[in-house]
Coordinates of C-alpha atoms in Angstrom, one line a residue:
Chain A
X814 CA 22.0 19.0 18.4
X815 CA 25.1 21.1 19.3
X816 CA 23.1 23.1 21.9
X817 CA 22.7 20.2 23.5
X818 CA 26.3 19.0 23.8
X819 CA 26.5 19.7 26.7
X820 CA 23.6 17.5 28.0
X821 CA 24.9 14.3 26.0
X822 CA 28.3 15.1 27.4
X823 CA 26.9 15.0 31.2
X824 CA 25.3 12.1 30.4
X825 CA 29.1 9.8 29.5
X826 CA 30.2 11.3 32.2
X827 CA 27.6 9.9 34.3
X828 CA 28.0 6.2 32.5
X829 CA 30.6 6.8 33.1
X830 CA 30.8 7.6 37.1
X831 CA 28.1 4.9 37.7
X832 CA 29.7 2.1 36.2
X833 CA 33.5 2.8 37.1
X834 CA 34.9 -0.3 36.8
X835 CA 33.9 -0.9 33.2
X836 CA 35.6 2.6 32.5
X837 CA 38.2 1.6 33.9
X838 CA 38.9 -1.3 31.9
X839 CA 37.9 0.3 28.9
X840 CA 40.5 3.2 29.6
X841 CA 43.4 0.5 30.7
X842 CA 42.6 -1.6 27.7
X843 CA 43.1 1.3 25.7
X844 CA 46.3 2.5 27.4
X845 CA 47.8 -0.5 27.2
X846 CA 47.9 -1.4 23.6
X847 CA 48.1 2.2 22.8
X848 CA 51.1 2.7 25.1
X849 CA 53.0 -0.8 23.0
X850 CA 52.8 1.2 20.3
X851 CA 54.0 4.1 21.6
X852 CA 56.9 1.8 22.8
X853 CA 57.3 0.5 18.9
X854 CA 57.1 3.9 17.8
X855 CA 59.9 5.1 20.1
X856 CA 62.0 2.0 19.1
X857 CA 61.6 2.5 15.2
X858 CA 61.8 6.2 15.7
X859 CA 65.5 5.8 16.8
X860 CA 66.7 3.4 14.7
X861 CA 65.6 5.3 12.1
X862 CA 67.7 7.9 13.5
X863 CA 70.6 5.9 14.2
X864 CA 70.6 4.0 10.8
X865 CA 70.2 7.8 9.2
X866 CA 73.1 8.9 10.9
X867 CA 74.9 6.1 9.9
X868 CA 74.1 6.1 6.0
X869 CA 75.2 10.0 7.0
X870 CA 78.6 8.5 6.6
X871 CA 78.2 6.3 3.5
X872 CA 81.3 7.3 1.6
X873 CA 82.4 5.8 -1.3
X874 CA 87.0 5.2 -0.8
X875 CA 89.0 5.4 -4.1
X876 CA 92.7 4.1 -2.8
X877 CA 95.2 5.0 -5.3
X878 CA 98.4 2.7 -6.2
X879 CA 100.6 5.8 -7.3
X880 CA 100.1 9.4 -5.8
X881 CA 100.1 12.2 -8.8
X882 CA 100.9 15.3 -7.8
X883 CA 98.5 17.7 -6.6
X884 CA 97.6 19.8 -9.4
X885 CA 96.3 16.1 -11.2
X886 CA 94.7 15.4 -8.0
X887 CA 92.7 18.3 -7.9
X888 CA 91.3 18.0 -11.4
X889 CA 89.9 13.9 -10.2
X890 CA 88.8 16.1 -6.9
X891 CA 87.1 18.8 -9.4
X892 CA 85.6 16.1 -11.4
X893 CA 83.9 14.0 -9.5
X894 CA 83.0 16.8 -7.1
X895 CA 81.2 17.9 -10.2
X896 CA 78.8 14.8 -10.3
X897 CA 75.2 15.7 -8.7
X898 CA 75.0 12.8 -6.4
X899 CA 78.2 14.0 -4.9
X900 CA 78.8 16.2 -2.0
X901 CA 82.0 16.5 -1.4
X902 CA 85.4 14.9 -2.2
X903 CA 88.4 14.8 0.2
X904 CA 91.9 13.5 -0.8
X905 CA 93.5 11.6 1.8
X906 CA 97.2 11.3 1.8
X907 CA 99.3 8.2 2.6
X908 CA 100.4 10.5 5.4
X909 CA 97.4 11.5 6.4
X910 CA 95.6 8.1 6.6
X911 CA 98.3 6.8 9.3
X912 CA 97.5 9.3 10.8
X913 CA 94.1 8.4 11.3
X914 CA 95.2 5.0 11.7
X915 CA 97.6 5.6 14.8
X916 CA 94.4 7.8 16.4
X917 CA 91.8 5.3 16.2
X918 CA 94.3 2.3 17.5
X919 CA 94.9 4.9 20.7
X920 CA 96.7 3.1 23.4
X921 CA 97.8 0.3 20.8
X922 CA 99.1 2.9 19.1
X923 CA 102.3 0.9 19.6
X924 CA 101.5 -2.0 17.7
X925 CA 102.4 0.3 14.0
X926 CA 105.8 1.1 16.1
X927 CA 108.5 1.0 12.8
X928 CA 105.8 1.4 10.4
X929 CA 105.8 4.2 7.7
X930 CA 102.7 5.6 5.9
X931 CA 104.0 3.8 3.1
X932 CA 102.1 0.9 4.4
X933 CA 98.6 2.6 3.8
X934 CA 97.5 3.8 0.3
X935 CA 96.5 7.1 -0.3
X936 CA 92.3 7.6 -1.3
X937 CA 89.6 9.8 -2.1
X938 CA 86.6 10.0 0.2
X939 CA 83.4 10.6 -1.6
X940 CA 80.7 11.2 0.3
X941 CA 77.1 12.1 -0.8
X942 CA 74.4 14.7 -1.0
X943 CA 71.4 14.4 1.4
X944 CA 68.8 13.1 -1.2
X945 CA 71.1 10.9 -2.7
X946 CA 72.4 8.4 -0.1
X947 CA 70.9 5.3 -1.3
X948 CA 71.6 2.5 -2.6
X949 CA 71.2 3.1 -6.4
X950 CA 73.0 6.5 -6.3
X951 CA 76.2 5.1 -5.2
X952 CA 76.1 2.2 -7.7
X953 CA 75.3 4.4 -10.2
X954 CA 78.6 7.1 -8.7
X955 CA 80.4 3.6 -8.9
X956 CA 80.0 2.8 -12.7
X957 CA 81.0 6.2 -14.3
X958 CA 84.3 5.7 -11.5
X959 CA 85.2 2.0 -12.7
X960 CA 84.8 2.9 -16.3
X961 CA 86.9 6.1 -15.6
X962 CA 89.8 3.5 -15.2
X963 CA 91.9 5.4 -12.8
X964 CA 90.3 4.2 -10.3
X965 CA 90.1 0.8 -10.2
X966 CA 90.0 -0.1 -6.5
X967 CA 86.4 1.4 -5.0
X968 CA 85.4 0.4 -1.7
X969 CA 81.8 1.7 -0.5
X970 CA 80.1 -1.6 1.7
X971 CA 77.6 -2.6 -1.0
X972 CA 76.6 -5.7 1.1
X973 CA 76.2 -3.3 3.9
X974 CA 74.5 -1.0 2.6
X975 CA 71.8 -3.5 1.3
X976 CA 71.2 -4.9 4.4
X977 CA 71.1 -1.5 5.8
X978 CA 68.3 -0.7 3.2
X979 CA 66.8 -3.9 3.9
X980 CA 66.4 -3.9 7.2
X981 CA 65.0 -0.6 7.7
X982 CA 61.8 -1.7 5.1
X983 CA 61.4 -4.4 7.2
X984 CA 61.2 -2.4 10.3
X985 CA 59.0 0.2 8.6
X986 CA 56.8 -2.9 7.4
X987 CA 56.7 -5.0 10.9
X988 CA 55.9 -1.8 12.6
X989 CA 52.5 -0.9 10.7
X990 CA 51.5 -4.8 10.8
X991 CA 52.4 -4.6 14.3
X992 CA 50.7 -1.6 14.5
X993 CA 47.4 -2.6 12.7
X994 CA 47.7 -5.5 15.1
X995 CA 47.5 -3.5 18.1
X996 CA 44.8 -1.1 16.8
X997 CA 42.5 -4.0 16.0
X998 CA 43.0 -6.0 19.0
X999 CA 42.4 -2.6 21.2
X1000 CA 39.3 -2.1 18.8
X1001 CA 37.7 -5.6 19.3
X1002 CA 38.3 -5.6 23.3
X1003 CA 37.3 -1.8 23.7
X1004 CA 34.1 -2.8 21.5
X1005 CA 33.2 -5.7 24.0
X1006 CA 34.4 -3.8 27.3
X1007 CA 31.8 -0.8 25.8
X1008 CA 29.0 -4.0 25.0
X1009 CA 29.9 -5.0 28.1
X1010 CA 28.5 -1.6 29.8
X1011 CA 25.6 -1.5 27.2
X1012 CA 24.5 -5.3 28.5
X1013 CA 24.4 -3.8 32.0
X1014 CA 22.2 -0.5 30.8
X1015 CA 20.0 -2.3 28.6
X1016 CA 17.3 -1.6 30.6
X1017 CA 17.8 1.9 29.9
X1018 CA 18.2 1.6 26.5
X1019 CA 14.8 -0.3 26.3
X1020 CA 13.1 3.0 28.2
X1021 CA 14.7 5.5 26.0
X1022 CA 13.5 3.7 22.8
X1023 CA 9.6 3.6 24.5
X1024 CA 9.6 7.5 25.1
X1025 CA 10.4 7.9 22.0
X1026 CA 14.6 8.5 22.0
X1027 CA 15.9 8.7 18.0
X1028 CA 18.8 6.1 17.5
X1029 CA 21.1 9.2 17.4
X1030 CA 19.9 10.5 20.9
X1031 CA 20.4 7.0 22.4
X1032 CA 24.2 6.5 20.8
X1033 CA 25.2 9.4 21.4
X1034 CA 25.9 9.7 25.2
X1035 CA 27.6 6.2 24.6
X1036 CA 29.8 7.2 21.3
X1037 CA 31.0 10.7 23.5
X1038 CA 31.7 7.9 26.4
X1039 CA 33.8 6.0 24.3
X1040 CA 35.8 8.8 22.6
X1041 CA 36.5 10.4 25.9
X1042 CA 37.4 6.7 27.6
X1043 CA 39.5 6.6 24.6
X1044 CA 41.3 10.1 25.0
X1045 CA 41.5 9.3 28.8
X1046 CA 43.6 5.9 27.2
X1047 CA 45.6 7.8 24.7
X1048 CA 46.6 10.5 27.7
X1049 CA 47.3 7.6 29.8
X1050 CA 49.5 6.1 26.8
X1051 CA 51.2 8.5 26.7
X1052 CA 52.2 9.4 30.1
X1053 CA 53.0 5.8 30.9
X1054 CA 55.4 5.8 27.1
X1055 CA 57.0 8.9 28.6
X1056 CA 57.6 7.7 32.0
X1057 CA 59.5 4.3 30.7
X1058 CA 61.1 6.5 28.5
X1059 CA 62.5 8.7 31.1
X1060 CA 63.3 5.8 33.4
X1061 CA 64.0 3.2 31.5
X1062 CA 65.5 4.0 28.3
X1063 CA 66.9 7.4 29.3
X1064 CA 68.5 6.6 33.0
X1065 CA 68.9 3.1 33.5
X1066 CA 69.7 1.9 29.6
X1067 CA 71.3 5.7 28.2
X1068 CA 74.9 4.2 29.1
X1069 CA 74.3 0.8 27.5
X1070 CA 73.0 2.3 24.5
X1071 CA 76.2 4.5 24.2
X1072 CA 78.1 1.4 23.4
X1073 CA 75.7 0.7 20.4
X1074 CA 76.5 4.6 19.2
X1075 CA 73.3 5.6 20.2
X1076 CA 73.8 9.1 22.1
X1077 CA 70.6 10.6 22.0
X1078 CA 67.4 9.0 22.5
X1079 CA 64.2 10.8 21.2
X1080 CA 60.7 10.6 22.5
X1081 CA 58.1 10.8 20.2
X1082 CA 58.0 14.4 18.5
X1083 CA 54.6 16.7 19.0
X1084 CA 52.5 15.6 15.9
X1085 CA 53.2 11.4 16.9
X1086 CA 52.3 12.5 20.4
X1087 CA 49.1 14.3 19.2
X1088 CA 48.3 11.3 16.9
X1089 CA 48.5 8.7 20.0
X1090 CA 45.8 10.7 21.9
X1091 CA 43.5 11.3 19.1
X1092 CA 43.7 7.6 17.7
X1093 CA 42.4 6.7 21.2
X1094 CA 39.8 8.9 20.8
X1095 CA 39.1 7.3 17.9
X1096 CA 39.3 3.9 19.0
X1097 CA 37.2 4.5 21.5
X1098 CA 34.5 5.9 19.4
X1099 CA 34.9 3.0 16.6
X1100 CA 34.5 0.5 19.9
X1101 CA 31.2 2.1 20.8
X1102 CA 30.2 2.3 17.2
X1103 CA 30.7 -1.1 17.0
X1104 CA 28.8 -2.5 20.1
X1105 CA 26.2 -0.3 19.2
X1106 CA 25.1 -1.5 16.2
X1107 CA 23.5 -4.4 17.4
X1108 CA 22.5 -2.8 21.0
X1109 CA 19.7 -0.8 19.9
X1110 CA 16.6 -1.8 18.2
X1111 CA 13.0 -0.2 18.4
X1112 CA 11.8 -4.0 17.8
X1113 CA 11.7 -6.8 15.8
X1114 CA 10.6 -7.0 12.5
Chain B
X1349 CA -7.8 7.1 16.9
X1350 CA -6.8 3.2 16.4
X1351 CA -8.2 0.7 13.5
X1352 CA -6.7 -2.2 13.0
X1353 CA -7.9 -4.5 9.7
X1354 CA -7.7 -7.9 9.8
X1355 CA -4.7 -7.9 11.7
X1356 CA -2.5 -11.4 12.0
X1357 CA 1.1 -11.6 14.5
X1358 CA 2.7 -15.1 13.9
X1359 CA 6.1 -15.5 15.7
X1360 CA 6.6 -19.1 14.3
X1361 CA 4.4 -20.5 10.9
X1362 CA 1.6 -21.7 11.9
X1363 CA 1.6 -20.1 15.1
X1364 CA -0.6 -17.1 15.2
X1365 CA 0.0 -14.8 18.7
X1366 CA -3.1 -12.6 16.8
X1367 CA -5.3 -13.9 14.3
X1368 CA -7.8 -11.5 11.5
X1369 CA -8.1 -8.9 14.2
X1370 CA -10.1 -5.9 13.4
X1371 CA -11.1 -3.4 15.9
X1372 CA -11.7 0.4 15.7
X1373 CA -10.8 2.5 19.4
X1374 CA -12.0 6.2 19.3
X1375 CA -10.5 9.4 20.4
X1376 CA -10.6 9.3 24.7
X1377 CA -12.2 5.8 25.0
X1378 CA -11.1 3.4 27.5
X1379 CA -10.4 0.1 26.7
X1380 CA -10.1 -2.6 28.6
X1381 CA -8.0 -5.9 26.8
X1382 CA -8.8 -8.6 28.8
X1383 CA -8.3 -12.3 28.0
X1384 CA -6.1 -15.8 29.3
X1385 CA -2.4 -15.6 29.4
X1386 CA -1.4 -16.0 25.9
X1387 CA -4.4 -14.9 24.4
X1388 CA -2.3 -11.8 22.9
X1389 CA -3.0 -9.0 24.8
X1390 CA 0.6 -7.4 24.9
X1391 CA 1.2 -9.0 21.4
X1392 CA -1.8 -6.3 20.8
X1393 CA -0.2 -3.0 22.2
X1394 CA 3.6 -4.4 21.0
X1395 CA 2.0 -3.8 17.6
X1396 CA 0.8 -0.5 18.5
X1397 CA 4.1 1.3 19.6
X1398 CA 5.6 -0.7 16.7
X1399 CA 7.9 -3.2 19.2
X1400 CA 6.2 -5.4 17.2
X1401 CA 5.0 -6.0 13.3
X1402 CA 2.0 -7.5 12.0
X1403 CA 2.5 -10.5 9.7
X1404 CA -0.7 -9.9 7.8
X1405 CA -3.2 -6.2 8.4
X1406 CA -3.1 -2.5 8.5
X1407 CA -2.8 -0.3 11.6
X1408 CA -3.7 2.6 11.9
X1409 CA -3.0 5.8 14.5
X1410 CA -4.4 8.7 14.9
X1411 CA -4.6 8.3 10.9
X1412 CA -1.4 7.3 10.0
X1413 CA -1.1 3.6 8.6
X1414 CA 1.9 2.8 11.0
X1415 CA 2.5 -0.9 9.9
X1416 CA 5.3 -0.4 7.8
X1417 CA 7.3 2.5 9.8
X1418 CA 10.5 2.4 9.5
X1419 CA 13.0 3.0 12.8
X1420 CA 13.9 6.6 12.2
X1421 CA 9.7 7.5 12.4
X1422 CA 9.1 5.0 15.5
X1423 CA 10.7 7.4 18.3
X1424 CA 8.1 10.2 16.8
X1425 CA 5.1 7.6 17.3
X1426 CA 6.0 6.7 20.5
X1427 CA 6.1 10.5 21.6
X1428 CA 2.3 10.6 21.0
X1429 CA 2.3 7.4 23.5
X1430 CA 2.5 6.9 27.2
X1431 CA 3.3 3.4 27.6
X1432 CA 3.3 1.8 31.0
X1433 CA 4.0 -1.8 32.3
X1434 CA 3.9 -4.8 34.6
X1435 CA 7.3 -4.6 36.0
X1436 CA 7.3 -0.7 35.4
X1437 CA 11.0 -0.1 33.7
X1438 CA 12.1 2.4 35.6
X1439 CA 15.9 3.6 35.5
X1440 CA 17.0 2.5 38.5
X1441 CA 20.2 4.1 38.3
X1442 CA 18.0 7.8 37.9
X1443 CA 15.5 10.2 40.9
X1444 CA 12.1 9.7 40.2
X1445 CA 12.6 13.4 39.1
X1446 CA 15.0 12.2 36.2
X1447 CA 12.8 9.2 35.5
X1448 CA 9.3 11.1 34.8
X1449 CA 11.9 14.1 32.7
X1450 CA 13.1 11.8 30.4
X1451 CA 10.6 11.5 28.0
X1452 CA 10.8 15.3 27.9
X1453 CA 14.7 15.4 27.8
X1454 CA 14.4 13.3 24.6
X1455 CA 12.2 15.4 22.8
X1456 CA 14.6 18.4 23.3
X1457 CA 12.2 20.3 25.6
X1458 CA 13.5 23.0 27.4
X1459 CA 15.0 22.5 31.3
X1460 CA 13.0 24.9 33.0
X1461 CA 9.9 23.6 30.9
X1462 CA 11.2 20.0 32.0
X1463 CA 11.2 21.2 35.8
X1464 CA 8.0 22.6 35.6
X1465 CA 6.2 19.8 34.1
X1466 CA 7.4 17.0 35.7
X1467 CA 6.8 19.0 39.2
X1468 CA 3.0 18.8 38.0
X1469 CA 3.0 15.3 36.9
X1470 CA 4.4 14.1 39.6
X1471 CA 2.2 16.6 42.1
X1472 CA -0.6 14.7 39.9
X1473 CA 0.1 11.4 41.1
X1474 CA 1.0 12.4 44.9
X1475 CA 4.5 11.6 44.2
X1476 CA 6.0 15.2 44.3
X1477 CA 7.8 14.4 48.0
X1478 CA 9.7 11.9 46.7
X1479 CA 11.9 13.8 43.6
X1480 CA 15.2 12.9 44.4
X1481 CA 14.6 9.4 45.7
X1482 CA 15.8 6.5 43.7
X1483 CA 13.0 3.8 42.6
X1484 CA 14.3 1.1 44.3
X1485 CA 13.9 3.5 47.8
X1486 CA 10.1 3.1 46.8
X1487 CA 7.0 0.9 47.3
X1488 CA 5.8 -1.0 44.4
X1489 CA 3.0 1.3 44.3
X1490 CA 5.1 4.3 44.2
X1491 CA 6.8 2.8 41.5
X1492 CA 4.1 2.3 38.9
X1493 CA 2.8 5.8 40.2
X1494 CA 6.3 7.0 38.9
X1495 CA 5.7 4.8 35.6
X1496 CA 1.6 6.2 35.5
X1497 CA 3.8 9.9 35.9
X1498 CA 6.3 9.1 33.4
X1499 CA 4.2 8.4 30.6
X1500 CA 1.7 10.8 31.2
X1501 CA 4.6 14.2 31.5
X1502 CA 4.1 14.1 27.5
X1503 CA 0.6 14.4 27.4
X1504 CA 0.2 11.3 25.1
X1505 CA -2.6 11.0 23.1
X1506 CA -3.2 7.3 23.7
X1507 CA -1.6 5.6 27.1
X1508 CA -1.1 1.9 26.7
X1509 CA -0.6 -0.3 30.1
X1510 CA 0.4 -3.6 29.6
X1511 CA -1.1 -5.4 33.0
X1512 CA -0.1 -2.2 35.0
X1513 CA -1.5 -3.5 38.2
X1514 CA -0.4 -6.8 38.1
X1515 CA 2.2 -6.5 40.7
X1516 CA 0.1 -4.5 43.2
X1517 CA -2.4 -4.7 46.1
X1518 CA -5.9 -3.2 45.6
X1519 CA -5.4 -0.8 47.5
X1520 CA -2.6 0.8 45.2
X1521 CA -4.2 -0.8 42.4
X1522 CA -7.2 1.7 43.1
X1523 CA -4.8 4.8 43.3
X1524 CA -4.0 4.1 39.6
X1525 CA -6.7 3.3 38.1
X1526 CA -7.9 6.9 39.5
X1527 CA -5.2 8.3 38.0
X1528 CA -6.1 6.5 34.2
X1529 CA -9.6 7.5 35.4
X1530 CA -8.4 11.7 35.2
X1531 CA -6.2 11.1 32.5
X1532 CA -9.0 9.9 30.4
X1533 CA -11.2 12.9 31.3
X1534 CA -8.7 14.6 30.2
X1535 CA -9.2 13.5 26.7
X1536 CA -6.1 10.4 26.4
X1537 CA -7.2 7.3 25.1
X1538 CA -6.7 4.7 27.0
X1539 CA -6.0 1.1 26.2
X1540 CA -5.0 -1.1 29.7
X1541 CA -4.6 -4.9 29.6
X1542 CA -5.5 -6.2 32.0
X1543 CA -7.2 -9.8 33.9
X1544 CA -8.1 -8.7 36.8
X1545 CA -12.3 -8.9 36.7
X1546 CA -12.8 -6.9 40.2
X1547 CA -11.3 -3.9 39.0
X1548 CA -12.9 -3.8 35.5
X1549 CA -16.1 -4.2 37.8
X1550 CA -15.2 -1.4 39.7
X1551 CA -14.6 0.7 36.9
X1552 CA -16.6 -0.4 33.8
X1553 CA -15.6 0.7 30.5
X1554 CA -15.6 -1.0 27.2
X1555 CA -13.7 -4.7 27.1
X1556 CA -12.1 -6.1 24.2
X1557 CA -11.7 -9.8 25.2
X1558 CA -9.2 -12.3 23.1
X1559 CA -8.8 -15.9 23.2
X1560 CA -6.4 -17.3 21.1
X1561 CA -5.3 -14.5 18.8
X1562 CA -8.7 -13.6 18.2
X1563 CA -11.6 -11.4 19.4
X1564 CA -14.0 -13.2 21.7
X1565 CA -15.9 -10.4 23.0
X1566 CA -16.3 -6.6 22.2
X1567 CA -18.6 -5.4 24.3
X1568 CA -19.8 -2.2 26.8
X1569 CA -20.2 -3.7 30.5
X1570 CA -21.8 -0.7 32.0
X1571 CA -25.0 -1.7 30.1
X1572 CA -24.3 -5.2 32.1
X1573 CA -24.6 -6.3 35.6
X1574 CA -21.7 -7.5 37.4
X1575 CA -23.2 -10.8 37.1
X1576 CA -23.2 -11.3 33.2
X1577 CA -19.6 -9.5 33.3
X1578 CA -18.1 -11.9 35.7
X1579 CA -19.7 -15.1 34.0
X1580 CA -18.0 -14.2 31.0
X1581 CA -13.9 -14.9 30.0

């Protein structure tokens, strides 16, 4: 059966050529869903991104009322710095934070005109390891702080944070329904596009099962058609995701999706790309699978 | 080469297409099946390339009891058979070249042993001009000539024809009848269906006439004269 590859892969390409149309729609039906997903994929790719670089910054603020001196200051530093979930601690003086203040107002810098760093409380910034900025790690970095009882008030955008959390499970989860959505409805019309073909060659199949063609030797030519209509759709996918990308998301939206703190928008990395051909591969096999199940018969019973 | 005991087809209850037919065809005979529309001629050869099942009876060919095969054995009977028919099933969409090397291409014969053979076949039946046409570029005659080549390129043991002269003149319908005529000599066994009277005058060989399902006559006509044969459904 492998010697003769070749000969079965002649033959779907000559379905193929001799009933172009149905190919066609085949391979555009394909492409199509295939290339909303890619679309989906792109979107929930860089969110993912984006909320990743913003829970990058979750930081947990200690403000202080009273300002030891330094040498107390660096013990709290050394002692929470000594917690697992914990990065890195920075103090943050009074001084220091109007600083920061008077940069981020810029040109209303002018507005804090008279005003002293006395007006801002000093803090320390906590911010977290990579594997531990989540939700239950910072409440749990919270606790041992309140019960510490020097610092009394902690600010770290619980609410936020849930939402954040939140938000991105429900992205994962209307992304794979989404997803299954797409698969199955580019199953079920790739399945009747392919019976489609098979209604129009029925005559042929009827002569291959009287000279004595096995059920193998008669799908096969149509199972290698619809794994290569289905590649040709997952190419085509492709090429069409990276083109809107390119054009769409990259030049004519790249400066509107500054203002939302996107900088950077990624295209779908090697092993998604590779994954998008193949599952069209696949779905065009499973469509021809599918329509061929009840296509060919050696007679009733 | 054939027996079939007490063989019954219904397609509905009550309703029997063949009724208790029993019948024994040996090695290079020719058979005529003759009989009305309806009277189960096809139903007949359906059941012998297995496009059919018997409802009742055992069949057997060349041997084997084929009544209960299941599909995976069915494409390795239907190797031992050339089957031909009314409207002649050719792939339009395939040469006549491509049409007669089928049956070889699915057995998983060799291409230059394809070439070869089908060049003989269809030198055979005076076709070998017309490789690379398409059968709709042919004559009706041609056609069934590409059918006759088709299922003889396997060298079948047993050719069945289901009315394979139906559509054509006499003239052609002489042509193919000579061909059966060598094919037979040459040791297949030949079952035709068939209701045209003139030509099983023309060429007498044994007729297996239904009527209703069941065997009205089974009989050798070259021991007749025309007369008898003609007087007789």
């Amino acid at each position: 059966m492998v010697l003769r590859a070749g000969y079965f892969l002649k033959r779907a390409l000559r379905n193929m050529r001799q009933s172009p149309v149905l190919s066609l729609a085949s391979v555009a039906t394909i492409a199509v869903a295939l290339a909303l997903l890619a679309f989906f994929a792109i979107a929930v790719l860089n969110v993912q991104q984006l909320t990743a670089s913003w829970g990058e910054t979750l930081a947990i603020v200690a403000y202080l009322d009273d300002v030891p001196d330094d040498k107390i200051v660096k013990g709290w530093v050394d002692d929470i710095e000594s917690y697992p979930e914990v990065a890195k601690v920075t103090f943050v003086s009074r001084n220091a934070a109007f600083e920061r203040f008077r940069k981020r107002l810029g040109d209303d810098a002018d507005l804090i005109e008279g005003l002293g760093p006395e007006v801002l409380p000093a803090s320390l910034e906590i911010s977290f390891a990579d594997d531990w900025r989540n939700e239950a790690a910072i409440a749990s970095v919270v606790e041992r702080l309140r019960k510490d009882h020097r610092f009394n008030d902690l600010q770290y955008g619980q609410g936020w944070l849930e939402k954040l959390e939140a938000f991105l499970l429900l992205l994962r989860v209307s992304g794979s329904a989404l997803g299954g959505f797409l698969i199955f409805a580019a199953l079920v019309i790739v399945a009747n596009t392919i019976k489609l073909t098979l209604y129009v060659r029925q005559d042929e199949l009827e002569a291959m099962a009287m000279v004595g063609g096995t059920s193998l030797f008669i799908k096969l030519p149509y199972l290698v058609e619809g794994a290569l209509q289905g590649l040709l759709g997952g190419v085509t996918a492709l090429g069409l995701s990276f083109l809107v990308f390119q054009v769409v998301l990259q030049k004519s939206l790249g400066s509107l999706l500054l203002i939302t703190g996107i900088d950077t928008i990624h295209f779908l990395p090697p092993v998604w790309q590779g994954m998008l051909v193949v599952g069209g591969s696949l779905i065009g096999l499973l469509g021809s699978l599918f329509a061929l199940r009840k296509f060919v018969r050696f007679g009733s019973s | 080469m054939i027996q079939l005991f007490n063989v019954c087809k219904a397609y509905q209850r009550d309703q029997n297409a063949l009724s208790d037919v029993t019948l024994k065809i040996e090695k290079g005979e020719f058979v005529y099946l003759t009989g009305p529309s309806g009277a189960g001629k096809s139903t007949l050869l359906k059941l012998l390339y297995c496009a059919e099942r018997p409802t009742r009876g055992q069949i057997l060919v060349n041997g084997r009891n084929i009544t209960r095969y299941g599909a995976a054995r069915i494409p390795y009977l239907r190797r031992n058979l050339g089957i031909i028919f009314q409207d002649f099933k050719l792939l339009i969409r395939r040469t006549v070249f491509e049409n007669v090397a089928f049956p070889l291409e699915v057995q998983g014969r060799k291409r230059f042993e394809i070439s070869k053979k089908v060049y003989q076949t269809l030198k055979n039946v005076g076709l070998e001009h017309r490789l690379n046409y398409y059968p709709l570029q042919l004559s009706g005659g041609e056609q069934q000539r590409v059918a006759v080549a088709r299922a003889l390129v396997v060298d079948p043991l047993i050719l069945l024809a289901d009315e394979p002269t139906g559509n054509l003149d006499p003239e052609v319908t002489l042509d193919i009848m000579e061909l059966f005529k060598s094919a037979n000599a040459r040791g297949t066994t030949i079952i035709m269906a068939t209701h045209n009277r003139n030509l099983i005058q023309q060429f007498p060989r044994r007729i297996v006439s239904l009527a209703a399902g069941s065997i009205a006559l089974d009989d050798w006509p070259q021991f007749r004269s025309p007369a008898g044969l003609t007087g007789r459904p």
